[in-house]
Every structure is written in structure tokens, then in C-alpha cells.
PDB file of C-alpha atoms in Angstrom:
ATOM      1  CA  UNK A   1      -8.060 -20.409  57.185  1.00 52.00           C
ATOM      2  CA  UNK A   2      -5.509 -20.405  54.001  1.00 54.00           C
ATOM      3  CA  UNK A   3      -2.254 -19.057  54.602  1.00 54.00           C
ATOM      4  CA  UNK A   4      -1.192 -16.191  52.016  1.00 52.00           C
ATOM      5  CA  UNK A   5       2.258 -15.526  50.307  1.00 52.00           C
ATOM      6  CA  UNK A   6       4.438 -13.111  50.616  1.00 48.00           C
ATOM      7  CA  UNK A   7       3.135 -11.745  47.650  1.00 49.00           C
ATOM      8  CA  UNK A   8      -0.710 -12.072  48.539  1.00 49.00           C
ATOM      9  CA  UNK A   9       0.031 -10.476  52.036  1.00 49.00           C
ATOM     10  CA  UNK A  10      -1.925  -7.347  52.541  1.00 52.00           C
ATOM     11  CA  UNK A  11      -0.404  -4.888  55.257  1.00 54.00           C
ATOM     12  CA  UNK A  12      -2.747  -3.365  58.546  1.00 52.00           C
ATOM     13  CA  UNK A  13      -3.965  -0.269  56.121  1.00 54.00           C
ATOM     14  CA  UNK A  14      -5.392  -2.957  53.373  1.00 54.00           C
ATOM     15  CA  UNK A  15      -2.448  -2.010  50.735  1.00 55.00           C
ATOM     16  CA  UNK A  16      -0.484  -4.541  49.226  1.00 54.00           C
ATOM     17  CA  UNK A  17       2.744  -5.035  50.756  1.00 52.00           C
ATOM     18  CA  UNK A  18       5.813  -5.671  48.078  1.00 52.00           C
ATOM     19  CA  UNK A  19       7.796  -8.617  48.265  1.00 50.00           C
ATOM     20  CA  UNK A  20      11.689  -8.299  48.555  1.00 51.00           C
ATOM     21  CA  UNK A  21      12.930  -8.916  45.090  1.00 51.00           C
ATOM     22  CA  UNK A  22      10.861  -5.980  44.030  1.00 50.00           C
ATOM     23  CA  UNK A  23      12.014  -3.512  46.631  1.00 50.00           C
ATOM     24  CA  UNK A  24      15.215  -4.848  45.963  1.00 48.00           C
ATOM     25  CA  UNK A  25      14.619  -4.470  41.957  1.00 51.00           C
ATOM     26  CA  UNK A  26      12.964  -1.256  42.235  1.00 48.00           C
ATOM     27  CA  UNK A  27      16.373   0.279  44.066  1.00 49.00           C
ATOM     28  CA  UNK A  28      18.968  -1.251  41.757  1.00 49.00           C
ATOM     29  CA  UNK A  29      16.487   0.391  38.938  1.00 51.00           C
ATOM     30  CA  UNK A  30      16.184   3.747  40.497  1.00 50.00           C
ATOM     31  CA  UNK A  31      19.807   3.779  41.610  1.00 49.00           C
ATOM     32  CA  UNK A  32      21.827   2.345  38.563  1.00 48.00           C
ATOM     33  CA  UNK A  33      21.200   5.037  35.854  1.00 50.00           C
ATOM     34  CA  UNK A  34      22.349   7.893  38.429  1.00 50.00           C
ATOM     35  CA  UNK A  35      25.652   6.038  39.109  1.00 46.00           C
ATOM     36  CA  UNK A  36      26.144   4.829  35.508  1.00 48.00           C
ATOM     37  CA  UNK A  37      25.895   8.589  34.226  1.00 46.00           C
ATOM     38  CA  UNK A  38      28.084   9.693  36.992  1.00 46.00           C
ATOM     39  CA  UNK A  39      30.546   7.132  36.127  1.00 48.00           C
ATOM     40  CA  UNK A  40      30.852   7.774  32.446  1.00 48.00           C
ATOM     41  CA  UNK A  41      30.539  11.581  33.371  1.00 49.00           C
ATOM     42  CA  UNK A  42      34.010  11.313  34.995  1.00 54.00           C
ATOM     43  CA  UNK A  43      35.277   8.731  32.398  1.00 55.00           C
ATOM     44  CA  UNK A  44      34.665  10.975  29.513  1.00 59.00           C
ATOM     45  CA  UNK A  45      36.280  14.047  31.082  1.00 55.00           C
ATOM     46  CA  UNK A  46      39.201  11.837  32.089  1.00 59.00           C
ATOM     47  CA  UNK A  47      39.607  10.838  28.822  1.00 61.00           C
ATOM     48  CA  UNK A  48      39.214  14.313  27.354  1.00 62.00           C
ATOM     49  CA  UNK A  49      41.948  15.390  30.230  1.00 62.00           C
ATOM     50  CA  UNK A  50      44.235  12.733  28.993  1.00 62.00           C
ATOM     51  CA  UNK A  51      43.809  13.856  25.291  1.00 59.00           C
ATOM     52  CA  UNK A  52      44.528  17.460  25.681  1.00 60.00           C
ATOM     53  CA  UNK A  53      47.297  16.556  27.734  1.00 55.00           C
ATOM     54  CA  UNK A  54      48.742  14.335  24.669  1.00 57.00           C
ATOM     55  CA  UNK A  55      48.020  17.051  22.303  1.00 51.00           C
ATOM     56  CA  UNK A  56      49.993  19.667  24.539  1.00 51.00           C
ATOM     57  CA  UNK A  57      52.765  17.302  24.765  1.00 53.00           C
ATOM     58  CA  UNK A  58      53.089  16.377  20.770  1.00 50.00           C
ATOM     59  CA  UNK A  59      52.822  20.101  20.568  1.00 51.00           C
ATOM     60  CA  UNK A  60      55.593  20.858  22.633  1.00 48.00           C
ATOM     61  CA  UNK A  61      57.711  17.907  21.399  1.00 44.00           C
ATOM     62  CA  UNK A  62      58.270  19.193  18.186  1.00 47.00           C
ATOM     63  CA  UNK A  63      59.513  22.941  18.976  1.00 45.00           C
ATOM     64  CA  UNK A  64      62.058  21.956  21.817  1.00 43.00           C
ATOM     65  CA  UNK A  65      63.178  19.409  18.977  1.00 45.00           C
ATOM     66  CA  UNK A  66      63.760  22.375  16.254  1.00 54.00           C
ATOM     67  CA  UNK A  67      65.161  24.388  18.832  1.00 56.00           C
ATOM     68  CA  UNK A  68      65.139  27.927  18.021  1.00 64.00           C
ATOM     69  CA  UNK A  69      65.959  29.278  14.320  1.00 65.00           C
ATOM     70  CA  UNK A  70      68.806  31.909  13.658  1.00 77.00           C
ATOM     71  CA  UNK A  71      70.195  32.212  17.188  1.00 84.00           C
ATOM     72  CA  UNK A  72      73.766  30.879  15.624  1.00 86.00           C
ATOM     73  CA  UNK A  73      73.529  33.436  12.204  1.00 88.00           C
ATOM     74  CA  UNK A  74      71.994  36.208  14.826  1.00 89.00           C
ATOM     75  CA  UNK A  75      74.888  36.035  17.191  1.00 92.00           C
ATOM     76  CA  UNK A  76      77.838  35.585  14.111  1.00 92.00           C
ATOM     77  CA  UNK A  77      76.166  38.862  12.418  1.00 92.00           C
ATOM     78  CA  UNK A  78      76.429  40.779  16.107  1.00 94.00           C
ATOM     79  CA  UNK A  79      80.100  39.230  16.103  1.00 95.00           C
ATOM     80  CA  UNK A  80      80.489  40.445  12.828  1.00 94.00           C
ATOM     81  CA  UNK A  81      79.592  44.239  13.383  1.00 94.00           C
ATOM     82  CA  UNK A  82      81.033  43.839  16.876  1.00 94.00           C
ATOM     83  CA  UNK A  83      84.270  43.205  14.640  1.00 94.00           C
ATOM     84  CA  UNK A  84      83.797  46.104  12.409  1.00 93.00           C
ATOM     85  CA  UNK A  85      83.705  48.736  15.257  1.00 94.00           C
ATOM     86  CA  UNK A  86      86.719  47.535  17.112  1.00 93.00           C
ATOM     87  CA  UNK A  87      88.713  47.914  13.657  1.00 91.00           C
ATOM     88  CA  UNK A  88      87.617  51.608  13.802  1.00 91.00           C
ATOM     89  CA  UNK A  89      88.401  52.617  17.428  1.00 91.00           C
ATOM     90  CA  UNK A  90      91.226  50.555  18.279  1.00 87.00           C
ATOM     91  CA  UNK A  91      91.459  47.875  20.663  1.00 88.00           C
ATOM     92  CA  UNK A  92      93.921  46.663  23.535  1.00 91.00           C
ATOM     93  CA  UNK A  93      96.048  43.692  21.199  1.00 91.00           C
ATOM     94  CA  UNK A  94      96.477  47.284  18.804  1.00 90.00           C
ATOM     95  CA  UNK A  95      97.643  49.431  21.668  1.00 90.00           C
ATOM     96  CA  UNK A  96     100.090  46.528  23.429  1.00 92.00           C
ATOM     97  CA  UNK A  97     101.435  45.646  19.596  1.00 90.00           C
ATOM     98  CA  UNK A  98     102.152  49.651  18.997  1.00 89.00           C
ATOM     99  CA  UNK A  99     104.023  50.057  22.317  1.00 90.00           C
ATOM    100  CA  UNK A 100     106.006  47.149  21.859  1.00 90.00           C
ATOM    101  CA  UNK A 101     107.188  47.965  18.258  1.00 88.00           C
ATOM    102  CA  UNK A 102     107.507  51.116  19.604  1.00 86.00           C
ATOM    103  CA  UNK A 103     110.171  49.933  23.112  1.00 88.00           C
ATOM    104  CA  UNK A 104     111.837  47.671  20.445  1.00 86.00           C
ATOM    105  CA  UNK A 105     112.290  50.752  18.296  1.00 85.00           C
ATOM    106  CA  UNK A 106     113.810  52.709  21.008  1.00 83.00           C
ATOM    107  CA  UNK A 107     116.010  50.077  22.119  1.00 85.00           C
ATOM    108  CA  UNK A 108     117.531  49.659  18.399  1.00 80.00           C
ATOM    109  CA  UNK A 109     117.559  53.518  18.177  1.00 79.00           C
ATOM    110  CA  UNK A 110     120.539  55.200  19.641  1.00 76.00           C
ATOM    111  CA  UNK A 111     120.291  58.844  20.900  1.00 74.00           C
ATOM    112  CA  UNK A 112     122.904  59.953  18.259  1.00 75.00           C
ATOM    113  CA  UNK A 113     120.590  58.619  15.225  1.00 75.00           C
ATOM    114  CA  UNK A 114     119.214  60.734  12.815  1.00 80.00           C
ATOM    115  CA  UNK A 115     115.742  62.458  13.480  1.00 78.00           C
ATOM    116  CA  UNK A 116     114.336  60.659  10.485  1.00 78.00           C
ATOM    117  CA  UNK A 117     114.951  57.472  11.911  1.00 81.00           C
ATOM    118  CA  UNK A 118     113.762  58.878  15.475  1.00 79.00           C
ATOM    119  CA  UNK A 119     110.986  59.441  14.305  1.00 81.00           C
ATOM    120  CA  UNK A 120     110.300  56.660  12.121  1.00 83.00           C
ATOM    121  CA  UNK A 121     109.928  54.322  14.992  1.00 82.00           C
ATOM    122  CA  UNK A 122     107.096  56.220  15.851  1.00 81.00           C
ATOM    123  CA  UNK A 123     105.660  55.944  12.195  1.00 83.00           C
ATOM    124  CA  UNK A 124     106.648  51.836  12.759  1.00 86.00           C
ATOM    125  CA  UNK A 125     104.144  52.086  15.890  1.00 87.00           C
ATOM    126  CA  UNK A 126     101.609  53.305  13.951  1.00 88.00           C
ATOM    127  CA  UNK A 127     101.903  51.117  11.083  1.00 89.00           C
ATOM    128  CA  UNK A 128     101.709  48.196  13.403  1.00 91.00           C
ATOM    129  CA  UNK A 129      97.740  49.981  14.640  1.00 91.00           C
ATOM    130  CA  UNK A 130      96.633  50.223  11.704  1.00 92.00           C
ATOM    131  CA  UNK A 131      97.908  46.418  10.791  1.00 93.00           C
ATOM    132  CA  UNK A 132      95.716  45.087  13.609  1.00 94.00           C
ATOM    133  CA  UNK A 133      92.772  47.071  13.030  1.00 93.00           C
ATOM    134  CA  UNK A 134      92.823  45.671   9.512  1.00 94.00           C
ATOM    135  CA  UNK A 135      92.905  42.241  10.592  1.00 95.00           C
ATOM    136  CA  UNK A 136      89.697  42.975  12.570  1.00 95.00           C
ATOM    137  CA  UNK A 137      87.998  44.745   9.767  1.00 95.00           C
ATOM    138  CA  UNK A 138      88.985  41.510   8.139  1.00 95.00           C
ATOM    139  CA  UNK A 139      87.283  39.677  10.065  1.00 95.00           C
ATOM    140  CA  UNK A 140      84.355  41.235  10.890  1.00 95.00           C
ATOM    141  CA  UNK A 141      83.731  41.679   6.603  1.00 95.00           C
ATOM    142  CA  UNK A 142      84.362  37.801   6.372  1.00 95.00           C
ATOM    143  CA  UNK A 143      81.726  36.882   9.444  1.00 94.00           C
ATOM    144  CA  UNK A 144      79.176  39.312   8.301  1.00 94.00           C
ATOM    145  CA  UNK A 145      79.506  37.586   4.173  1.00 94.00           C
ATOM    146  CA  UNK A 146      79.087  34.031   5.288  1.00 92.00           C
ATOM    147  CA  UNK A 147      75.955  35.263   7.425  1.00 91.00           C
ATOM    148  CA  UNK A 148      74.588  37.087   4.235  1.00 90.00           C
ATOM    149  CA  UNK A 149      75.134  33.930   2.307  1.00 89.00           C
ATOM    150  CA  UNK A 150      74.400  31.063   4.860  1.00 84.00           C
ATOM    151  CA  UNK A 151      70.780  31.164   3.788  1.00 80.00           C
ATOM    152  CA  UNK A 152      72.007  30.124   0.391  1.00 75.00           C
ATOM    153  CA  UNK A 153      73.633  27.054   1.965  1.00 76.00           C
ATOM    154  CA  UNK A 154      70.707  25.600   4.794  1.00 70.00           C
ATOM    155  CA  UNK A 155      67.357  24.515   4.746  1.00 65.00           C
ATOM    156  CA  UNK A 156      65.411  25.571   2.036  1.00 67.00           C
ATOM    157  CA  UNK A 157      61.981  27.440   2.851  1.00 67.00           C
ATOM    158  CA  UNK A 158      63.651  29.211   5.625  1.00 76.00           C
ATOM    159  CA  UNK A 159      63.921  32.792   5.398  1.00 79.00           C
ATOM    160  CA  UNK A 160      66.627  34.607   7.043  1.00 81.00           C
ATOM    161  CA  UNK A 161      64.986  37.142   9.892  1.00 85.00           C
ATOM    162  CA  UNK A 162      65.521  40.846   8.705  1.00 87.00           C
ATOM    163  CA  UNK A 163      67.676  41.709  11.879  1.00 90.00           C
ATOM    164  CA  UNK A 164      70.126  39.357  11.370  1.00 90.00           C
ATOM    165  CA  UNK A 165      70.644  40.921   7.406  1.00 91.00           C
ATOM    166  CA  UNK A 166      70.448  44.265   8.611  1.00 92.00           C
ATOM    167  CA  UNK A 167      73.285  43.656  11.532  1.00 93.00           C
ATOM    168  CA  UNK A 168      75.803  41.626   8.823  1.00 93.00           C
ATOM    169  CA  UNK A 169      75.281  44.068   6.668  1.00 94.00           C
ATOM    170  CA  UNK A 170      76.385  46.551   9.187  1.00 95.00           C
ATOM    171  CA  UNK A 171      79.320  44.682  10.107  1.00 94.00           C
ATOM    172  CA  UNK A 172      80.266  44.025   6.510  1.00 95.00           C
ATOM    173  CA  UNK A 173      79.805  48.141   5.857  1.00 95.00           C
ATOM    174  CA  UNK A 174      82.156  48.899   9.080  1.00 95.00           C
ATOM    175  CA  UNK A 175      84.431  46.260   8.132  1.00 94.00           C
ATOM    176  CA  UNK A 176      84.874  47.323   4.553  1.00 95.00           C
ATOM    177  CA  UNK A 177      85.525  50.937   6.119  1.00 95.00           C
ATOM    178  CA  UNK A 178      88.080  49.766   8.801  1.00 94.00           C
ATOM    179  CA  UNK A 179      90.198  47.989   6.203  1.00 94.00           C
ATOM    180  CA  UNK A 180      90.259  51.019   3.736  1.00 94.00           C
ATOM    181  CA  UNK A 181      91.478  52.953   6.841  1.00 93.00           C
ATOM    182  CA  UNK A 182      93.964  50.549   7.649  1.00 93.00           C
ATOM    183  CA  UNK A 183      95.368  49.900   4.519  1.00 93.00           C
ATOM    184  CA  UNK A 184      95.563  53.935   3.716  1.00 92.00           C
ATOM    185  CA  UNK A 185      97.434  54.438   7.244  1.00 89.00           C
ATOM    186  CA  UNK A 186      99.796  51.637   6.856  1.00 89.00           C
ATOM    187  CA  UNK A 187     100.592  52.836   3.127  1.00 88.00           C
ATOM    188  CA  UNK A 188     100.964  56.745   4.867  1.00 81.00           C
ATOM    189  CA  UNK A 189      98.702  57.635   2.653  1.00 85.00           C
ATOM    190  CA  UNK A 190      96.415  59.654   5.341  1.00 82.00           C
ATOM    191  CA  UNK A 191      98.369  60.863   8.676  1.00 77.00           C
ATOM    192  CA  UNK A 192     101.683  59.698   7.492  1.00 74.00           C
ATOM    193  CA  UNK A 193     105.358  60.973   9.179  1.00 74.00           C
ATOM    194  CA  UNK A 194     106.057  64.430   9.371  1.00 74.00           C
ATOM    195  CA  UNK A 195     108.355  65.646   7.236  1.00 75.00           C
ATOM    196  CA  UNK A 196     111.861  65.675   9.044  1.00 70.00           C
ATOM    197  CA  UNK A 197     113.884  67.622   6.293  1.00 66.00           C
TER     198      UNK A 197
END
């Protein structure tokens, strides 16, 4: 009686029986191209993750760089008409400047003067109003010009946003009004003195 190989051996039912380096070669065969796709399955979408996440990130890089355009001309163009409304209704430093020239006028004023120059402190009060609302209007007409004209001056390309014109040009138009009031009340030539003769 030979003796048979591993390969030659024939199992109880009269099939061939497989040797160990097949079984062995038939699971690493079966089992490689599931794990293999699997693998570069995840590999791929981790690299696609990793992309995207670059791309939102050189996205974002660039806009917190710039910052955002116009906030400084915006605010300086709400300053401006801000400006131009306090020259036409007053404001505390007006009201505190009148009462003082007005206590100093009393003070240098004795009860035996004249009514014209009684009443001319009064008209010295009022002068000093209408000073200080001119120096707003002033103001507000030289903040709301160098908004109007910045443009001129910065990046070119860059259009200025419609807003911010149409607020400067507001507080340019209020300021040009306040300091033709002003100057027309310090000059008496609206609501000047009463006559005293």
C-alpha cells in the first residue's frame, strides 16, 4: 500500500480534500478585494473631507482678511447728518454757553443801566446759540464732503454703497441749512432784539 499526499488525499465521501495553502489562498483571495475597497472607500472620502475643509478655510481666510467695506465712511456719513440735526435743534454745550454769557451779562449789568443794554445781554445769549450751532453745522458739512469724496481718494474699483451717499448728503444738506441759520441769527438778521426805543 502507497501512501498519498496531502494533495492526493481523498476525504470519506470520495471528494478531493484541499490542501492548506489553497484554503488559505482561496480566503486571502475572497477576503482582500472586500477590505481593499473598504479601505480606499474611507480613504477617498477622507481625503474629499479634508479638501472641502481646505477650500472652506481659504474661503474664509480671505473675507475676515478684507474685513468689511464702508463700515468707517458709513458711520462718518451717520456722524455727519447726526451733526447737521444737532446744529438745528440746539444742543446742551449751546444751552450751558447761552446761560453763561447770559450770568456774566447780568453780573456786568447794573440795575440802573439802560434797557438797551438790559436787554442786549439777552441778544449776547443768543448770539452765543447760534455761534455753537454753526460750529456743528460746520462740522457736520465738512464730515459729510470728505465722505462724498473719499471714494475719489481709496481703492479703485470700489464703489461707494448708495446709503452711505444718500446719508452724507443728508448731513451735508442739514449742515449747509444750520450754518445759514446761524450765521443769519448771529448777524440779527432773523429774530434779532426788540426794538427798545
Amino acid at each position: 500500500m502507497g501512501t498519498k499526499t496531502v494533495d492526493e488525499a481523498v476525504d470519506a465521501n470520495g471528494t478531493e480534500a484541499k490542501s492548506d495553502e489553497e484554503t488559505v489562498n482561496v480566503t486571502k483571495t475572497d477576503e482582500a478585494p472586500d477590505v481593499e475597497v473598504e479601505e480606499s472607500g474611507d480613504t477617498e472620502a477622507e481625503d474629499q473631507d479634508d479638501l472641502d475643509a481646505e477650500a472652506l478655510e481659504g474661503e474664509d481666510a480671505p473675507e475676515a482678511e478684507k474685513g468689511t467695506p464702508g463700515v468707517g465712511q458709513g458711520a462718518a456719513a451717520v456722524v455727519s447728518a447726526g451733526l447737521g440735526v444737532v446744529s438745528l435743534t440746539g444742543s446742551w454745550v449751546a444751552t450751558v454757553a447761552a446761560a453763561r454769557e447770559t450770568l456774566v451779562g447780568q453780573l456786568g449789568t447794573s440795575s440802573t443801566a439802560s434797557v438797551a443794554k438790559q436787554v442786549k445781554v439777552y441778544g449776547d445769549a443768543w448770539a452765543t446759540t447760534a455761534l455753537v450751532g454753526g460750529l456743528f453745522a460746520l462740522a457736520a458739512l465738512i464730515v459729510g464732503v470728505v465722505v462724498l469724496v473719499r471714494p475719489a481718494f481709496g481703492a479703485p474699483g470700489k464703489p461707494q454703497a448708495a446709503w452711505i451717499k444718500s446719508v452724507a448728503w443728508a448731513g451735508v444738506s442739514l449742515g449747509v441749512i444750520g450754518l445759514v441759520l446761524a450765521v443769519a441769527k448771529y448777524s440779527d438778521i432773523i429774530l434779532g432784539l426788540p426794538s427798545t426805543s
